[in-house]
Each structure stands twice: as C-alpha cells, then as structure tokens.
Coordinates of C-alpha atoms and ligand atoms in Angstrom, one line a residue:
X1 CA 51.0 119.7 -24.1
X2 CA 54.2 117.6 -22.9
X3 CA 53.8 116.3 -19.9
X4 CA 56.1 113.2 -19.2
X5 CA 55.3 110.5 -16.4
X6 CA 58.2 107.8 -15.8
X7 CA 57.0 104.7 -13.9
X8 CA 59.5 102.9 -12.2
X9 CA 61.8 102.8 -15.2
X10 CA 64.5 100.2 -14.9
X11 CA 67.3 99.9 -17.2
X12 CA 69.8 96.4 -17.4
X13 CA 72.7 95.9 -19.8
X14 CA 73.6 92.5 -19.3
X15 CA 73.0 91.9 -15.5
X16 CA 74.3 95.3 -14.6
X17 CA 71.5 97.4 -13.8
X18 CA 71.7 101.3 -14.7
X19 CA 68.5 103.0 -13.8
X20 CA 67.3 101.4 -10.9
X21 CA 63.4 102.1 -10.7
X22 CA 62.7 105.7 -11.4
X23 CA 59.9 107.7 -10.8
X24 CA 59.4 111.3 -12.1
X25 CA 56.5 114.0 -13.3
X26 CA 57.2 116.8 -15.7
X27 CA 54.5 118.4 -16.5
X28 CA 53.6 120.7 -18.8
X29 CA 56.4 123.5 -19.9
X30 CA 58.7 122.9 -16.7
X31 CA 62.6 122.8 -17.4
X32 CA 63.8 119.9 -15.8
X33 CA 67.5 119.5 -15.5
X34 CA 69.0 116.1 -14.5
X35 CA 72.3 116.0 -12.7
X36 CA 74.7 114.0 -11.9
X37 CA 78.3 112.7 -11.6
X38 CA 79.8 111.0 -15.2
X39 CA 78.2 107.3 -15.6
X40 CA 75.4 107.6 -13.3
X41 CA 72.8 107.0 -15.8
X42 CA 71.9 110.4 -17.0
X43 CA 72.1 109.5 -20.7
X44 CA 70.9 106.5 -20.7
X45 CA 67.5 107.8 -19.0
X46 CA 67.1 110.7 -21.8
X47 CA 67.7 108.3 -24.7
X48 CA 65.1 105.6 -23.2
X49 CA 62.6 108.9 -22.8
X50 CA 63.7 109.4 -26.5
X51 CA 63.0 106.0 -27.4
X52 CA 66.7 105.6 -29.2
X53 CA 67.2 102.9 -26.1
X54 CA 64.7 100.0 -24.9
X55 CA 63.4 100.5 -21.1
X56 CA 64.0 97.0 -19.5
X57 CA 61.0 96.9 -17.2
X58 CA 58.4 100.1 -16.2
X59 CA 56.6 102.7 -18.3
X60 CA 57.3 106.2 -20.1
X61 CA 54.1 108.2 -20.6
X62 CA 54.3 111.4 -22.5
X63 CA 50.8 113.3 -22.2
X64 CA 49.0 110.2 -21.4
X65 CA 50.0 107.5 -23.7
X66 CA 52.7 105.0 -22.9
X67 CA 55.5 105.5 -25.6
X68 CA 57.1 102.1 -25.0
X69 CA 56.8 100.6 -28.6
X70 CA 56.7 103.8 -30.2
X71 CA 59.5 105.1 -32.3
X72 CA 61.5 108.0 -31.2
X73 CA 59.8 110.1 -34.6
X74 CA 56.5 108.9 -33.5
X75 CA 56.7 110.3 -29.7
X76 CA 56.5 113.7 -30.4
X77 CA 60.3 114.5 -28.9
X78 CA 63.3 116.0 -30.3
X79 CA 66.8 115.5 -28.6
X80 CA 70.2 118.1 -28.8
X81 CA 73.2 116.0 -28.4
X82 CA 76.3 117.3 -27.4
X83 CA 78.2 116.8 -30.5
X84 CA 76.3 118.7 -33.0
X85 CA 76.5 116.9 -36.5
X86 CA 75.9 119.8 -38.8
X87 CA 75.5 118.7 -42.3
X88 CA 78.8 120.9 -43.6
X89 CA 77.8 121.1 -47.2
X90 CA 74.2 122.3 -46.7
X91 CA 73.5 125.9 -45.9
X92 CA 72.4 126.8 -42.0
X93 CA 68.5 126.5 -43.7
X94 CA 68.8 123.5 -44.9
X95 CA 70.2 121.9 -41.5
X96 CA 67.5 123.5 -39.8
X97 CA 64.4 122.4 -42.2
X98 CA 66.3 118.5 -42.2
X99 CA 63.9 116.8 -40.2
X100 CA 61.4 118.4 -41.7
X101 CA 62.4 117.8 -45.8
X102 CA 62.4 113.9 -44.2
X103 CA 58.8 114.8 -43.3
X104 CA 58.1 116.1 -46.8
X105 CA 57.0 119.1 -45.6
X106 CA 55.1 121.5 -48.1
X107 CA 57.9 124.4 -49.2
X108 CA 55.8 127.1 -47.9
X109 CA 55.3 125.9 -44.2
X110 CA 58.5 124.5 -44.2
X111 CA 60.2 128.4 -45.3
X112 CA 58.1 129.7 -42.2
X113 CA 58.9 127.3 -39.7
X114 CA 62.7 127.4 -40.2
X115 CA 62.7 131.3 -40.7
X116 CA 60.4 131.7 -36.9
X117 CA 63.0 129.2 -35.4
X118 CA 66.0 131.3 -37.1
X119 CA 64.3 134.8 -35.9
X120 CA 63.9 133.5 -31.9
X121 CA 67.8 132.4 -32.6
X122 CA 68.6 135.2 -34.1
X123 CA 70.4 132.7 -37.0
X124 CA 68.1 135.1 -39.3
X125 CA 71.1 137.0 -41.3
X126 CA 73.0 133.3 -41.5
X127 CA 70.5 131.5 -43.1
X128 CA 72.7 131.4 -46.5
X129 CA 75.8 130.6 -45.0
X130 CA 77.7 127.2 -44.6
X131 CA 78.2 125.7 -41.1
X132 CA 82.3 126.1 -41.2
X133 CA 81.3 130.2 -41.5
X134 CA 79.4 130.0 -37.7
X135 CA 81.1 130.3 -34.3
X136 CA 80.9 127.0 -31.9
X137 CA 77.8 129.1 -30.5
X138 CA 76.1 129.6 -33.6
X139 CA 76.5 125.4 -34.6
X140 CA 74.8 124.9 -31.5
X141 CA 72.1 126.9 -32.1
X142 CA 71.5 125.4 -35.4
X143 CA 71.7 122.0 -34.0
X144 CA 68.3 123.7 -31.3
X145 CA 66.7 125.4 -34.4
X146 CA 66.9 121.8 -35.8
X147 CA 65.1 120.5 -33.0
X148 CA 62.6 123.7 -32.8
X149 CA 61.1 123.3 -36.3
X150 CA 59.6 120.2 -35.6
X151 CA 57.9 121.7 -32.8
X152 CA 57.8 119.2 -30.4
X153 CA 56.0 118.4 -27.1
X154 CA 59.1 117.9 -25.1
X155 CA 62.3 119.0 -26.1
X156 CA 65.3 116.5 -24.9
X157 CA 68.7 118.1 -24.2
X158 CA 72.2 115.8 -23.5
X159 CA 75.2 118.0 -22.5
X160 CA 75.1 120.2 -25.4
X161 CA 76.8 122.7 -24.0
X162 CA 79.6 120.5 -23.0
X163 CA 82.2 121.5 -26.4
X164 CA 81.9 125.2 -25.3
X165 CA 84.1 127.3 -23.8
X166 CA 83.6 128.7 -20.8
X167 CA 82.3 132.0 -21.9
X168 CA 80.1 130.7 -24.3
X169 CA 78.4 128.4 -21.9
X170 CA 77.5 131.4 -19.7
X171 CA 76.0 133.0 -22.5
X172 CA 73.9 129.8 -24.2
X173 CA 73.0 129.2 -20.6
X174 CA 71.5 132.2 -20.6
X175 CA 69.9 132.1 -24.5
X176 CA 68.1 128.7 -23.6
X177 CA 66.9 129.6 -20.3
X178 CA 65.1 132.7 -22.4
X179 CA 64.2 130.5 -25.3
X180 CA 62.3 128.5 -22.6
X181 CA 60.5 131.2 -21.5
X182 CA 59.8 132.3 -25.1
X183 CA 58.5 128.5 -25.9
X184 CA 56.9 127.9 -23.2
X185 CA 57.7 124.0 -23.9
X186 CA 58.9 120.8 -21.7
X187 CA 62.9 120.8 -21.4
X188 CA 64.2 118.0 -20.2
X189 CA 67.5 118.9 -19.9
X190 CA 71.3 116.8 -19.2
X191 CA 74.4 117.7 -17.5
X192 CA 77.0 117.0 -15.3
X193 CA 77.4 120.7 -14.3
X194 CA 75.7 121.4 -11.0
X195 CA 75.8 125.2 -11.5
X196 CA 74.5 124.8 -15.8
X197 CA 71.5 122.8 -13.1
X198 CA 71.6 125.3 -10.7
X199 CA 70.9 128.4 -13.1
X200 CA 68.8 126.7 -15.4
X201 CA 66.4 124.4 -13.6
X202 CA 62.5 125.0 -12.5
X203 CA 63.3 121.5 -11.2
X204 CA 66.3 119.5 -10.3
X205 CA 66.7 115.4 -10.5
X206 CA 69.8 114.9 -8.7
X207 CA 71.2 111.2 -9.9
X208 CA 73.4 108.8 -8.1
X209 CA 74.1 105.7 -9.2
X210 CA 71.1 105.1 -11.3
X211 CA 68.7 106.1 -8.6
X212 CA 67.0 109.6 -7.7
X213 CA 68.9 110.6 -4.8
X214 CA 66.7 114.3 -4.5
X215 CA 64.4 115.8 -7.0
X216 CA 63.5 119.4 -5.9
X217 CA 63.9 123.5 -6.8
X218 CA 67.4 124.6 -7.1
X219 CA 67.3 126.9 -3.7
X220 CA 65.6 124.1 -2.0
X221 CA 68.6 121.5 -2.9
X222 CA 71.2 124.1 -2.1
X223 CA 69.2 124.6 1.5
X224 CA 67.7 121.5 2.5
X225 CA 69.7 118.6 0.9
X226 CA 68.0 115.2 1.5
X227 CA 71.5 113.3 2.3
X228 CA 74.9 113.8 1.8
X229 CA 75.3 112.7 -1.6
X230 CA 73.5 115.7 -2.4
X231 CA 74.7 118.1 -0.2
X232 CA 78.3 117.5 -1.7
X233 CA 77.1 117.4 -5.5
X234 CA 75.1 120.9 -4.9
X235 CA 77.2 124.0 -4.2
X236 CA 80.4 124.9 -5.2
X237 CA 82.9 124.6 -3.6
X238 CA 81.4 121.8 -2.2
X239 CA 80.2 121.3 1.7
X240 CA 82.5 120.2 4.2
X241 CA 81.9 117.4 6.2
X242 CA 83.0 117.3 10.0
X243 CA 82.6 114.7 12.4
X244 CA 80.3 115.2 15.4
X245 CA 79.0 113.3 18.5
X246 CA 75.3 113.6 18.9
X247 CA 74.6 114.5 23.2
X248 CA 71.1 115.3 22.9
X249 CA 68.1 115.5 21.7
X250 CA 65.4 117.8 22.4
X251 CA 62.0 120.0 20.8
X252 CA 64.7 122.8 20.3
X253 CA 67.0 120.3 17.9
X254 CA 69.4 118.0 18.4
X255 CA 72.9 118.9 20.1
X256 CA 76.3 117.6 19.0
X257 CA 79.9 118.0 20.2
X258 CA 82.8 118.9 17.8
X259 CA 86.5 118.5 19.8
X260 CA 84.7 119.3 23.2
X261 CA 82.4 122.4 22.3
X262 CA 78.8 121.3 22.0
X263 CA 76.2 123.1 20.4
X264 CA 72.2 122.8 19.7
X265 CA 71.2 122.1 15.8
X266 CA 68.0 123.7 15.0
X267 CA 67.1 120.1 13.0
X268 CA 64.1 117.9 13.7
X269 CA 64.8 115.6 16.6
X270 CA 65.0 111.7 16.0
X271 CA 64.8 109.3 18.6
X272 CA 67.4 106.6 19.1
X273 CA 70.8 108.9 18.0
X274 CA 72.0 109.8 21.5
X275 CA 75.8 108.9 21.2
X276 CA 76.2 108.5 18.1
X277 CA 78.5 108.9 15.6
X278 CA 76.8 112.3 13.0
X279 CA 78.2 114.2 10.4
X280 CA 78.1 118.0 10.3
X281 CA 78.1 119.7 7.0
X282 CA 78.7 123.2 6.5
X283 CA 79.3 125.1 2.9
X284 CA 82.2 126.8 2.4
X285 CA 80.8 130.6 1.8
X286 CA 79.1 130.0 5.8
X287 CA 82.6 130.3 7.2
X288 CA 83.1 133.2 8.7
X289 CA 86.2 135.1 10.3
X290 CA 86.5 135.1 14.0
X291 CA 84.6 133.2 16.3
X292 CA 80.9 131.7 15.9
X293 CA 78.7 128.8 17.7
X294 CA 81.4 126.0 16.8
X295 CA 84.7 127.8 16.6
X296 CA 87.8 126.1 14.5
X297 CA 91.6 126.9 13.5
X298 CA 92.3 126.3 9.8
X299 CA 95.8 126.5 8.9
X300 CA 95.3 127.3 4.6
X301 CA 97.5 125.7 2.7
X302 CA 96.1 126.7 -0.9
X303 CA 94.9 130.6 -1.2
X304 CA 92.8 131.1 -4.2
X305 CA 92.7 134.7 -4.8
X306 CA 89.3 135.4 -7.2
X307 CA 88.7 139.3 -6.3
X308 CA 85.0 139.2 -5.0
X309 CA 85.9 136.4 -2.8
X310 CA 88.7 134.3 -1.2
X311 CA 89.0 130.9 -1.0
X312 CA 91.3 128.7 1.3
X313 CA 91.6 125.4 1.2
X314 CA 92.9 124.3 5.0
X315 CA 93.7 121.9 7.1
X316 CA 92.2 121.7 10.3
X317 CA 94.8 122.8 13.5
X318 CA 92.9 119.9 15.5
X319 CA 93.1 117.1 13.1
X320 CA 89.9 115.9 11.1
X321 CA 89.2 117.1 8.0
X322 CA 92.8 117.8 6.3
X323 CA 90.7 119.4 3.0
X324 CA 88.4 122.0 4.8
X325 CA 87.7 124.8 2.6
X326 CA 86.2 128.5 3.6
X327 CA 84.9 131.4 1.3
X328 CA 86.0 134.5 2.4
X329 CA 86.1 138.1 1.3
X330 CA 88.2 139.3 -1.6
X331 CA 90.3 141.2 0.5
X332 CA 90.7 139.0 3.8
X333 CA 94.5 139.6 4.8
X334 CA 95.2 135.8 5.1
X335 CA 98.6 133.9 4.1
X336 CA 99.5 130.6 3.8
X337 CA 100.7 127.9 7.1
X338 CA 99.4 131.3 8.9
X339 CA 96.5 129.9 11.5
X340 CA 93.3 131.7 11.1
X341 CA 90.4 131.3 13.7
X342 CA 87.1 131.4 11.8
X343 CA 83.8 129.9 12.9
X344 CA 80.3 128.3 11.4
X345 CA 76.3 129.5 13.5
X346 CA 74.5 126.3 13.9
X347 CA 71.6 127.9 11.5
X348 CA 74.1 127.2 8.5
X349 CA 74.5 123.9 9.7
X350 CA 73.2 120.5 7.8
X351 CA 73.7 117.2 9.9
X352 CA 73.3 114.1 8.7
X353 CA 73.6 110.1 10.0
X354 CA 75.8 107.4 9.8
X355 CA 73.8 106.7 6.2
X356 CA 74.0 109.7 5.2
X357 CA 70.6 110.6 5.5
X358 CA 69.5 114.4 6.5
X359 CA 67.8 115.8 9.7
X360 CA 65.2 117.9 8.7
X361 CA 66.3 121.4 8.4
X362 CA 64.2 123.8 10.5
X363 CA 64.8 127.1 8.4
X364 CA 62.0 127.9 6.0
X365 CA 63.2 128.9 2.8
X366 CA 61.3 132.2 3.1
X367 CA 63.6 132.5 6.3
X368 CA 66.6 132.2 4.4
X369 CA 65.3 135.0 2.0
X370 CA 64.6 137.3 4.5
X371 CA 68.4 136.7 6.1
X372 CA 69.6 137.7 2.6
X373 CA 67.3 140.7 1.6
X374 CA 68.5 142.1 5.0
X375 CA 72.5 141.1 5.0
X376 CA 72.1 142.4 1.1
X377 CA 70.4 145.6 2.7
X378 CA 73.1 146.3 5.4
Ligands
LIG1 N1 75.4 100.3 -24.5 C1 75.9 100.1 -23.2 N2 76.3 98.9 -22.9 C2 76.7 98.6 -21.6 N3 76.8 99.6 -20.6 C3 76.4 100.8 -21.0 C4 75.9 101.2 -22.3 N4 75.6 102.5 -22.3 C5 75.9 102.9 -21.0 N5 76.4 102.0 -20.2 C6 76.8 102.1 -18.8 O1 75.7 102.6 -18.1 C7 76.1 103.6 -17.1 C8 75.4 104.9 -17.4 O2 75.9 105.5 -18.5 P1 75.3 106.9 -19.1 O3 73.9 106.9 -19.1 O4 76.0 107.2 -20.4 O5 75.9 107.9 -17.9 P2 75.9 109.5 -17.9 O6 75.2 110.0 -19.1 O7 75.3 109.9 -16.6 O8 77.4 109.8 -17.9 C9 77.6 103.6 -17.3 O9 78.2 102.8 -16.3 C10 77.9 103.1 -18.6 O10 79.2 102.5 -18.7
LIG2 MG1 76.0 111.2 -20.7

C-alpha cells in the first residue's frame, strides 16, 4: 500500500510562507507529477513528504498514519534527487544494496533484491563495474535501483532527470513511466517540465506560488484549464491571451467582441460580466490559416521551421498582443513582415476573468476525442 493524504500542509521559513495550505490524495500506485515554475515550492513539498524538512502546521498521512515525527527511514519512502551521488569507488552492486548494508540486511536477500532491481533496469551485465564506466543514463538508474531495493510504499522523485540531455530524458521518461507500470507503486514525482508532467502523469498538481493552482489528468489540464496560470504553464508553446469585451450572456454561452467582430463562447454563462473587460485564450496549434469565427492578421516576425510543423511568432496587424504565436503546417508557404490572415473557432476557445479565473468549458473531453479520431481519420 502507499497511499499519501496531505492535510492543509503549510510551510514558513522565517515569516515567508512557502506552501500555503495544501491539500492532496494519492492513492494507491498512481503517478503523481507535481509541476511548477522554479521556487514555487515543489521541493520543499517532496522533502517535507520525505520527512528531510519539518511541516510548520497541518498533517502528512501515508497509508493512514500521520508521519509527522517520524524519521524519513521510518516512513516507508525513498527519494531520487537530481544529482545522483554515486559512491565512485564501490561497484554499481554495492551502490544499489547501500541502504540496505545500513539495514544489515542478510547477504542472501540482499544478492536477490539488488539483482531483481538490476534485471527490471536492465543494470544486470554492469553489476561489476565502477560508476565512472556507466553513461549519465545508466548513473541514474543506479541512483532508482537504489531507491527500488528498499522497496518502498511511495517512491519520491525531485528533477532527476534534470542533468540529462535531451535525448536521454525522452528515453528515461519513457523507462520510468514502464517501470511504473512494472511496480505498480506510488510515484510522487518533481519537475519543472510541463511536457516530462504531461507524458508521465496519471495525475497532475500544477503549483503556483506555494498553492495548488489545478490538480487534474494531463488531457483534462491541457482542455479545461481552471485559470490562467494554468492555461499558460500547460501546452507548449504556450496559449495566447487576447483581450475581449464580454456583450452577452446567454444558455448558448457567453458572447465577446475582439476589434469589432463578436462571437458566441460555448462557456457556462455567469451573471454580472456584461461589459466587462475578459480575456480570450487560445493555444497556438488551434490557429488555423484563412479565416475562422474570430478572424486576425499576424504579421510573423520569427519563423521557426521544425518540419512536421511551423511556428510563427507574430505580431498582431491590429495592435494587442505584439508576441502572438500560431502552429502551422511544416510546409505553410509563409515569410517574415509578410501579413497572413489566419483565424481561431470559438470551440478552441478558453475565456477567462479579470482574475483570471476560467468559464467552464462546455466541450466534454470525450468530444474532443471524437474531433481527433475523426480529423486523424480524414
Ligand atoms: N532552507 C530554506 N530557507 C529559506 N528559504 C528557502 C529554503 N528552502 C527553500 N526556500 C525558498 O522556498 C521557496 C520554494 O523553494 P523550492 O521548494 O526549492 O522550490 P522549487 O523546488 O519549486 O524550485 C523558494 O522561494 C526558496 O527560495
Ligand atoms: Mg526544486
């Protein structure tokens, strides 16, 4: 079992307070990736979980049993850092059966725990060899084979993937996500990477500041953002914001006006938002060529050519947003300064209020599916 239950956890160094009341299930074997921009408490959350940092106020509960005043080797955890801190003399078996020589561990169980966590990483023909022998990769999976042998509840994981290359990230992304599905464990799991969160995640915590600004499944965050800290953190690259005039509201949605066209938001209505001042959002890969419920002129000033798509970063002919950006095919026959008239459906839209707050979306998520199975199918 490892289920974890965080009861308005609060964290203050000095008076500067750095979780600010969190609340959170995990429960049992779910991978649970928190996210978040650098210094919004991320860190400080996993090491309090861990018990390697006092909570100030509120309550950590793994499978039942508040862990407060326990001691991180008491709590049934074990935590990958980013930095691996191989021991360079010792051979790749003797990091990976550390913790449990510390443990005293009878030689016997201790051969067959390190060789089962060696065999699922396939570390199995390094066993012998020295740390300095193993690619950045390899290190790293010591550093989880470490953590595997002492066959925790919940496993803790805090940017290890951070001192990779690019390459190698994809491909540990890919290793833990299986060796997840091959432990069937709780992964709690720490990054500042929305798409490592994105690829990864059962479940996402999306952090701002020290607060939960949107827990939810990845395809959920990426559709129905709760407010526009999250709509801009989710989705790369990220969703543009446009300013719009709200002109009515009615059972069909809400309707706005953008530089004098108006058009009808399938959003749950609110009351009281006639007039005002909203913001539109709309992601980058929903702007299409030629014309569409709002239309608008981007003049590109930056053309980043990737070969399955194109993406222009613009300035808007009217004014307003001077860094719009638009997704477009590989091949779209665009050039710099050149105008290009592209335009966004109001079912792609996401409009949110002066707080930043989301309307409701009305798409269902199976909706969304079905758009893709049958744009995939044409
Ligand atoms: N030991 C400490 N003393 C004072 N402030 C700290 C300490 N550790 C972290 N902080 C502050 O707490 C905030 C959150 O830090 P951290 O949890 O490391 O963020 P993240 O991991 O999301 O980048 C930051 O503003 C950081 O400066
Ligand atoms: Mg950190």
């Amino acid at each position: 079992m490892g289920q974890l239950h965080l009861k308005q956890v609060k964290k203050f160094y000095g008076h500067f307070e750095v979780i600010k009341g969190v609340e959170l299930d995990v429960t049992d074997g779910e991978f649970v990736v928190f996210v978040g921009p650098s210094g919004c408490g991320k860190s400080t959350l996993l090491r309090m979980i861990a018990g390697l940092d006092d909570v100030s106020s509120g309550d950590i509960v793994i499978d039942g049993a508040r862990v407060n005043d326990l001691p991180p080797v008491k709590r049934g955890i074990a935590m990958v850092f980013q930095s691996y801190a191989l021991y360079p003399h010792m051979t790749v078996f003797e990091n990976i059966a550390f913790p449990l020589r510390v443990e005293k561990m009878a030689e016997d169980k201790l051969k067959a725990r390190v060789e089962h966590a060696a065999r699922i990483l396939h570390l199995d023909q390094r066993l012998q060899q020295k740390p300095g022998m193993l690619s950045g990769g390899q290190r790293q999976r010591v550093a989880i084979g470490r953590a595997i042998v002492r066959e925790p509840k919940i496993f803790l994981f805090d940017e290890p993937l951070s001192n990779l290359d690019a390459a190698l990230r994809a491909d540990m992304r890919i290793e833990l996500a299986k060796l997840h599905r091959q432990l069937q464990a709780t992964m709690i799991y720490v990054t500042h990477d929305q798409v490592e969160a994105m690829t990864m995640a059962d479940r996402i915590v999306v952090l701002n500041a020290g607060e939960i600004a949107q827990t939810g499944e990845p395809l959920e965050l990426y559709h129905k953002p709760a407010n526009k800290f999250v709509a801009g953190f989710i989705g790369n690259p990220k969703m543009n914001f446009l300013p719009v005039t709200c002109r009515g509201v009615s059972e069909a949605g809400v309707e706005v006006e953008y530089r004098g066209q108006t058009v009808s938001l399938p959003v749950a209505p609110r009351d009281g938002v006639v007039g005002k001042a909203l913001t539109l959002g709309i992601r980058p890969e929903h702007v299409q060529i030629g014309d569409g419920d709002i239309s608008i002129t981007i003049v590109p000033t930056v053309i980043e050519r990737l070969g399955a798509q194109t993406v222009a970063y613009a300035a808007l002919e009217e004014g307003g947003a001077e860094n719009f950006c638009a997704t477009l095919p590989g091949s779209v026959a665009i050039r710099p300064e050149a105008p290009l008239k592209t335009g966004i459906r109001a079912v792609d839209c996401h409009l949110f209020d002066e707080e930043g707050v989301a309307f409701e979306r009305r798409v269902e998520l199976t909706d969304i599916d079905m758009d893709l199975l049958s744009s995939a199918a044409s």
